[in-house]
XYZ file of C-alpha atoms in Angstrom:
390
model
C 0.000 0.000 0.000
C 1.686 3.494 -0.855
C 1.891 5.677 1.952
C -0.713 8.676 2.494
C 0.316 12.232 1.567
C -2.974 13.738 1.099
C -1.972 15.548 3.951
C -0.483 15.002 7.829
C -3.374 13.755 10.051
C -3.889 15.741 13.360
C -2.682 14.086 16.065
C -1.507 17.299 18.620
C -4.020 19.640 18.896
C -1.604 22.564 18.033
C -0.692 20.951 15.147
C -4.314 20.366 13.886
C -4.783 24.375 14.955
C -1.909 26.233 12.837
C -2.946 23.604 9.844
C -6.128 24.672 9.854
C -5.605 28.262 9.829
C -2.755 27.528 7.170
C -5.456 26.335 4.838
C -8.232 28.967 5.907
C -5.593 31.573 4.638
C -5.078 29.665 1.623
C -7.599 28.115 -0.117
C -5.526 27.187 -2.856
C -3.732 24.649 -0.845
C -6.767 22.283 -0.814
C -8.576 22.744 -3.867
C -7.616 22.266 -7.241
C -9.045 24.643 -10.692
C -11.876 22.712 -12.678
C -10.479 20.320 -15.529
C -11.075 17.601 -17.874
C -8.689 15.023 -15.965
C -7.033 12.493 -18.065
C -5.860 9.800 -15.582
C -2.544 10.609 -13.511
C -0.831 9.900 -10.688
C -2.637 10.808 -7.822
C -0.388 12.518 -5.535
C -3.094 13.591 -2.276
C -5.410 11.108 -1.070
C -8.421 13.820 -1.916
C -8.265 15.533 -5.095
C -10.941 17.536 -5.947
C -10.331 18.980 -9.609
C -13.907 19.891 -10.498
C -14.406 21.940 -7.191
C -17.503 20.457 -6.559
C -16.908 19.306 -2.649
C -18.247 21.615 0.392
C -15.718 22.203 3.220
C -17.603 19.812 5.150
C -17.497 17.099 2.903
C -13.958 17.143 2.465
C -14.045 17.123 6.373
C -16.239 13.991 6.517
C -14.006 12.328 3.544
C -11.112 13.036 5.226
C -12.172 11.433 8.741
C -13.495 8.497 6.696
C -9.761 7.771 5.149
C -8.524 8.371 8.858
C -10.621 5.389 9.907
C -10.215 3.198 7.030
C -6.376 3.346 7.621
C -6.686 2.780 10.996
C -9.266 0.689 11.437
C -8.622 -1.567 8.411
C -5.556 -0.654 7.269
C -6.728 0.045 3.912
C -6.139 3.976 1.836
C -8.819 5.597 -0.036
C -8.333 7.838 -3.015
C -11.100 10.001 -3.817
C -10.984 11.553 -6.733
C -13.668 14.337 -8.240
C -13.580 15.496 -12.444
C -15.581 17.220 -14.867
C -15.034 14.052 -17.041
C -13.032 10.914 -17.965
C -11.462 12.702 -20.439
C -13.359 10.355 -23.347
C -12.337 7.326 -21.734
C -14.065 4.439 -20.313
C -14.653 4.491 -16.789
C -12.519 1.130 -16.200
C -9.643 2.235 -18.754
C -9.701 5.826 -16.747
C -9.796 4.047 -13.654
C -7.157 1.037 -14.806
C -4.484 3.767 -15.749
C -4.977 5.924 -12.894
C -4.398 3.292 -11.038
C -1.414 2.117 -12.698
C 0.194 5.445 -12.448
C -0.895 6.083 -8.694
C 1.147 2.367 -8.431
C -1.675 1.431 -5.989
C -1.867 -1.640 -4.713
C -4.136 -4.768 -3.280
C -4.214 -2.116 -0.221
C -5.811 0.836 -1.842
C -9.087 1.721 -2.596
C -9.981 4.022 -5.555
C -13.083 6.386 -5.816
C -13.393 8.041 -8.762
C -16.695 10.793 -9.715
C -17.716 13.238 -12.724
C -19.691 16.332 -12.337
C -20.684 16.521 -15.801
C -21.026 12.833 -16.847
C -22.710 11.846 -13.286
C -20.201 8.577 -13.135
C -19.018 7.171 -9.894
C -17.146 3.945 -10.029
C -15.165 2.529 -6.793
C -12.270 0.345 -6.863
C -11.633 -2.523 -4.231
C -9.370 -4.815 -5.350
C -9.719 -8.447 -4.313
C -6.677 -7.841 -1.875
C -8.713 -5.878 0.561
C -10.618 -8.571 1.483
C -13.742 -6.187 1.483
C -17.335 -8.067 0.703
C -17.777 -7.187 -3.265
C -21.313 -7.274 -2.291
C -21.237 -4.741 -0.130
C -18.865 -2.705 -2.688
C -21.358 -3.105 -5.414
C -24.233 -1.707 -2.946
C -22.241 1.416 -2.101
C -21.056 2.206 -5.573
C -24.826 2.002 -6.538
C -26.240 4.190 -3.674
C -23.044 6.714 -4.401
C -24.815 6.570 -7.873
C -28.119 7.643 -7.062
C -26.990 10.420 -5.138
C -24.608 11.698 -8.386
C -27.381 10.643 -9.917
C -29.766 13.683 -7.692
C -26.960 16.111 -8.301
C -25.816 15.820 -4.745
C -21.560 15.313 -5.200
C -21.013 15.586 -1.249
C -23.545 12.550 -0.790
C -22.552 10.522 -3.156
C -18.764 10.628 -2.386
C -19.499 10.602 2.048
C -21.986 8.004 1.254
C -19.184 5.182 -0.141
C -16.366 6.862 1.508
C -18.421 6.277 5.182
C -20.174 3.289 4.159
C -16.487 1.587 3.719
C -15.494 2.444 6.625
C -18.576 0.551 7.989
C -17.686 -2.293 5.965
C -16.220 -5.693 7.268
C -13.000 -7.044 5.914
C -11.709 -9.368 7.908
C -12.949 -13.453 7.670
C -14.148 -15.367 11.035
C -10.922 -16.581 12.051
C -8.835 -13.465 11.466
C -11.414 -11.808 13.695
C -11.130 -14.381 16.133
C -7.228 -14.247 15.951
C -7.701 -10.050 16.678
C -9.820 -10.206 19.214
C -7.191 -12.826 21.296
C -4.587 -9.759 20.321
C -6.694 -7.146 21.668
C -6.928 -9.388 24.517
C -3.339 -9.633 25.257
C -2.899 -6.158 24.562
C 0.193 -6.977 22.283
C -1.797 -5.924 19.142
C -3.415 -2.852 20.325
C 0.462 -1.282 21.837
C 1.841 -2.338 18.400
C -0.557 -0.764 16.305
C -0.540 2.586 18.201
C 3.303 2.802 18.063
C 3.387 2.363 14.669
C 0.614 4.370 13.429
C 2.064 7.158 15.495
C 5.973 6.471 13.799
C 4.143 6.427 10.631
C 1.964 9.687 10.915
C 5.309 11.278 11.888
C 6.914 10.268 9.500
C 4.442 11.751 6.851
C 4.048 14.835 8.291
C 7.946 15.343 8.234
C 8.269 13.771 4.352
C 5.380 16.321 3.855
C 6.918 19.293 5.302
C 10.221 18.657 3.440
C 8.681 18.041 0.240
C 6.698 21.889 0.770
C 9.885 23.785 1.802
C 12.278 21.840 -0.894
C 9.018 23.114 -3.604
C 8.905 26.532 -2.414
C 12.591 27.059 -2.006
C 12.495 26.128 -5.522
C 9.694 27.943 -6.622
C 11.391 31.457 -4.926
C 14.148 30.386 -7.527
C 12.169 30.510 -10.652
C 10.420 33.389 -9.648
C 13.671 35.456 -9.501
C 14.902 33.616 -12.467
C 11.133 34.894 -14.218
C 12.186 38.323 -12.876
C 15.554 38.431 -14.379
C 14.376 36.588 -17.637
C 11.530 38.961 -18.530
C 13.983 42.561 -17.926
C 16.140 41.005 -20.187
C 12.950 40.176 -22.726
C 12.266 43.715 -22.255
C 15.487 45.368 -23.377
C 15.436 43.198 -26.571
C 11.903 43.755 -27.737
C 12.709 47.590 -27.437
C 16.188 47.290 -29.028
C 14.236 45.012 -31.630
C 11.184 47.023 -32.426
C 14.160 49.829 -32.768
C 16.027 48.145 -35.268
C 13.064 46.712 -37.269
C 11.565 50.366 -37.446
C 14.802 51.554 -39.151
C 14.932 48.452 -41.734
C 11.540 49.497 -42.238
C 12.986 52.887 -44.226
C 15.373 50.657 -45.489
C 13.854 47.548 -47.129
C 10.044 47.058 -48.444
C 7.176 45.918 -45.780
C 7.255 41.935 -47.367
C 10.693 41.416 -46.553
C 10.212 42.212 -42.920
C 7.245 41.318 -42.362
C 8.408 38.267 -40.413
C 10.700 40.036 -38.442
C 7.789 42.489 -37.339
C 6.116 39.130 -36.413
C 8.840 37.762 -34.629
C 9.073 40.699 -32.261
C 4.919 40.872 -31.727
C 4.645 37.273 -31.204
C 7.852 37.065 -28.584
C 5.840 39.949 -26.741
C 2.819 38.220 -26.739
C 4.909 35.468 -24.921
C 6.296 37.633 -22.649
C 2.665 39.172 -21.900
C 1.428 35.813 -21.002
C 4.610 34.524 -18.772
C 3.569 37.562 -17.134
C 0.081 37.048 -16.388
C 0.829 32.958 -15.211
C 2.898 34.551 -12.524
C 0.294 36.587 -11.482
C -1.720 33.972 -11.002
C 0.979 31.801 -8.678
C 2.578 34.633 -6.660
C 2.136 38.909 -5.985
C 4.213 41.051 -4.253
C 8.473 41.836 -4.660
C 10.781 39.021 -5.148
C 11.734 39.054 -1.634
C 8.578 39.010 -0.159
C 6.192 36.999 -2.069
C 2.758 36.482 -1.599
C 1.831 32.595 -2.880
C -1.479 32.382 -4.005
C -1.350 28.698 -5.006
C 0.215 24.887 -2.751
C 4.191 24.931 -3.313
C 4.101 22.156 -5.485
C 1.867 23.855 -8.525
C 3.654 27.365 -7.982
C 6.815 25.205 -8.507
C 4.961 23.659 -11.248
C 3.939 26.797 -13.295
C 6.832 28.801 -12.629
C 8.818 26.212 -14.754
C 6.636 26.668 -17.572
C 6.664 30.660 -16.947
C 10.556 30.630 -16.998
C 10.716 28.582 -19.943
C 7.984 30.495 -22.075
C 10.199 33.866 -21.145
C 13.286 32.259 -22.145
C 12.185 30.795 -25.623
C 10.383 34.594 -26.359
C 13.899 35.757 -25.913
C 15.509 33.515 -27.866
C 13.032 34.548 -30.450
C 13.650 38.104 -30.423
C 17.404 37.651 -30.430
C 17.177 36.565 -34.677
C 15.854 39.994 -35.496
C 19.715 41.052 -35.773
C 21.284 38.070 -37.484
C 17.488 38.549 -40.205
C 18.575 41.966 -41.039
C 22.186 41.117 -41.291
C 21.216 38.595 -43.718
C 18.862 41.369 -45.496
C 21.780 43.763 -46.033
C 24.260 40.576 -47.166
C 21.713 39.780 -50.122
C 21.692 43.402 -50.991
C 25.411 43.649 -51.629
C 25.033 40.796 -53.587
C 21.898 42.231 -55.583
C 23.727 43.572 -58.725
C 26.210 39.748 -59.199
C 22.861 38.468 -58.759
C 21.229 40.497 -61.624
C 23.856 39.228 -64.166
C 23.770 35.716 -63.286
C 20.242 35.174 -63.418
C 20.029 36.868 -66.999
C 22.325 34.454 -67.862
C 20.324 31.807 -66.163
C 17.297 32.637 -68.153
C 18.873 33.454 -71.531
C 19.360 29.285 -71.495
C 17.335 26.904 -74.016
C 13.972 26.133 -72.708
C 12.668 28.486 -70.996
C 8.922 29.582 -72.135
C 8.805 33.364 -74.313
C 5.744 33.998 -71.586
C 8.673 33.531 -68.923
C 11.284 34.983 -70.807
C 9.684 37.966 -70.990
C 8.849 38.086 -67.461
C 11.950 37.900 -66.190
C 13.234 40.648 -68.549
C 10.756 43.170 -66.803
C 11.675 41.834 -63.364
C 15.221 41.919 -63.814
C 15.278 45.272 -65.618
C 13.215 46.702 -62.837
C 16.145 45.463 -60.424
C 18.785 46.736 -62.812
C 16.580 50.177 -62.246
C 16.941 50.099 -58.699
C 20.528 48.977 -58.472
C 21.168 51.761 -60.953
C 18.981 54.105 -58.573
C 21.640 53.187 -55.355
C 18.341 51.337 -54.093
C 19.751 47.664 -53.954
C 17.777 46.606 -51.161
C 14.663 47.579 -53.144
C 15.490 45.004 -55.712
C 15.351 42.070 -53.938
C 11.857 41.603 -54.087
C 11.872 41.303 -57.497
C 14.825 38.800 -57.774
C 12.958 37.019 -55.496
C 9.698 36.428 -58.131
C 12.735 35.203 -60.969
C 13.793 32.753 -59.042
C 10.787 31.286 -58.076
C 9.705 31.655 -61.818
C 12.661 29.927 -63.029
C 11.979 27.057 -61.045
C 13.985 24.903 -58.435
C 17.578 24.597 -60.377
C 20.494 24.716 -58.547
C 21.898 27.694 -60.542
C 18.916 29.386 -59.930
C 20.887 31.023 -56.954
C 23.934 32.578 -58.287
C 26.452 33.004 -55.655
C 28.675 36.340 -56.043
């Protein structure tokens, strides 16, 4: 059975008391944005991606999994969607399971708000009654069925715990334990190591996220000033190319630059959504783990805008290359299309084009030709010499 990590259970009152308030002050921390789930690996015993739990459901689900560890030493995942992303119900529920790597231990609960499915999964390991499986699963359905998500989730997830696992003998075998008192000491000291042990594994794993997630943040910070600089030292440079060269030839570049800032834009508004305030004193708005999560994707959306922005220079470099090559270019490719077999229609074409580029060469406008050489080429065809090299 994989261990719990929905989240420590309370076992000191002062513990239970600055949890509580941690979550009353952040509301992100225990409930997830409404999605189309395909399966995953659940990471929290609860996951509620459609939103569609009250506070005191989640309470009464929560107290059920308490019992159903300790009581029968099974785990139940509960998991709430808008759908099954297309699939099946038993494909959804086979792969989730597969990636959760749950075992003969753990018990699966799976509902969607918009299809109205509920299926439970108890495998044959648990030792529960099917019987009484199938029976919950189909009064959890009638309450989906009623639009009533809180009932139908507390009414399997309490009726489990309700539920009798263990055959004749192994009852008679526990109650001689309890007798002795061997069982009972046992089972205390190790559900206390193990609840410790959770709550330690989960504290570590929430500092070692947010540490992280501080990182990226300062990374975004330094990332998006340099973004900045280039889109104005780009928009700069394409503004003066665009006295220099004709609007087509460009036109990408203009592109490029509105198209990184539109990147830039949007890493922007994801971090707005994960974390306010200065770099030094953030304010998270979202669990450690997803503003780890989305920062990563924010720092790498800023980084590839600025990668995009930083071609404008080499484009126009390139630009101002092919128009020192313009006038070798005129010669070769009336040379090119002076050769046998070449239509009188295209012939003549070219002429104009290339005496037009002559025109502008002539005219100490270069750059202006190269639309024009462009069209001959493309009209006479894919040949290697097509391209003339100076």
């Amino acid at each position: 059975m994989r261990g719990r990590s929905r989240r420590p259970v309370a076992v000191l009152a002062g513990t239970a008391t600055l949890l509580g308030g941690l979550l009353t002050a952040s509301p992100a921390l225990t409930t997830s944005p409404a999605l189309a789930a395909a399966p995953e690996r659940l990471a929290e015993e609860l996951t509620d991606r459609a939103g569609a739990l009250s506070p005191g459901a989640v309470e009464e689900i929560e107290a059920a999994q308490d019992r159903l560890v300790d009581d029968l030493g099974l785990q139940l995942f509960v998991v709430v969607v808008d759908d099954f992303d297309g699939q099946s119900p038993q494909s959804w529920m086979a792969e989730t399971a597969r990636l959760s790597q749950l075992g003969d231990q753990d018990l699966l609960l799976a509902v969607t708000v918009d299809g109205q499915q509920l299926e439970l999964r108890a495998p044959e390991g648990s030792r529960l009654d099917q019987g009484r499986v199938r029976t919950l699963q189909s009064q959890g359905r009638e309450a989906l069925a009623a639009g009533d998500v809180d009932r139908a989730v507390t009414t399997v997830a309490d009726g489990l715990v309700d539920s009798q696992r263990l055959s004749s003998s192994d009852r008679a075998a526990r109650t001689l334990w309890w007798t002795l008192g061997i069982g009972a000491v046992l089972a205390a000291a190790a559900t206390v190591a193990l609840v410790l042990w959770r709550r330690a594994r989960a504290r570590t794993r929430a500092a070692e996220d947010l540490a992280r997630a501080r990182e990226l943040a300062r990374e975004h910070g330094t990332l998006a000033v340099a973004l900045d600089d280039a889109l104005a030292a780009a928009e700069l440079e394409v503004g003066f190319a665009g006295a220099e060269f004709d609007p087509p030839l460009i036109a990408s570049m203009s592109e490029t630059v509105s198209g990184a800032r539109d990147q830039g834009l949007e890493g922007h508004r994801r971090r707005g959504a994960v974390v306010s305030g200065p770099v030094d004193e953030p304010h998270w708005l979202v669990a450690p783990a997803r503003a780890r999560e989305e920062l990563e994707s924010v720092v790498d959306l800023t980084r590839a805008a600025l990668e995009r922005v930083g071609t404008i220079p080499a484009g126009l470099d390139a630009l101002r290359h092919q128009s020192d090559l313009v006038p070798t270019r005129v010669q070769g490719l009336r040379e090119l299309a002076a050769r046998p077999g070449r239509s009188p229609e295209v012939q003549a074409q070219v002429a104009q084009l290339l005496d037009r580029a002559q025109a502008d060469v002539d005219a100490g406008r270069p750059e202006a030709a190269l639309i024009p050489l462009q069209t001959v080429v493309a009209l006479l065809g894919p040949d290697e010499d097509a391209h003339p090299h100076a």
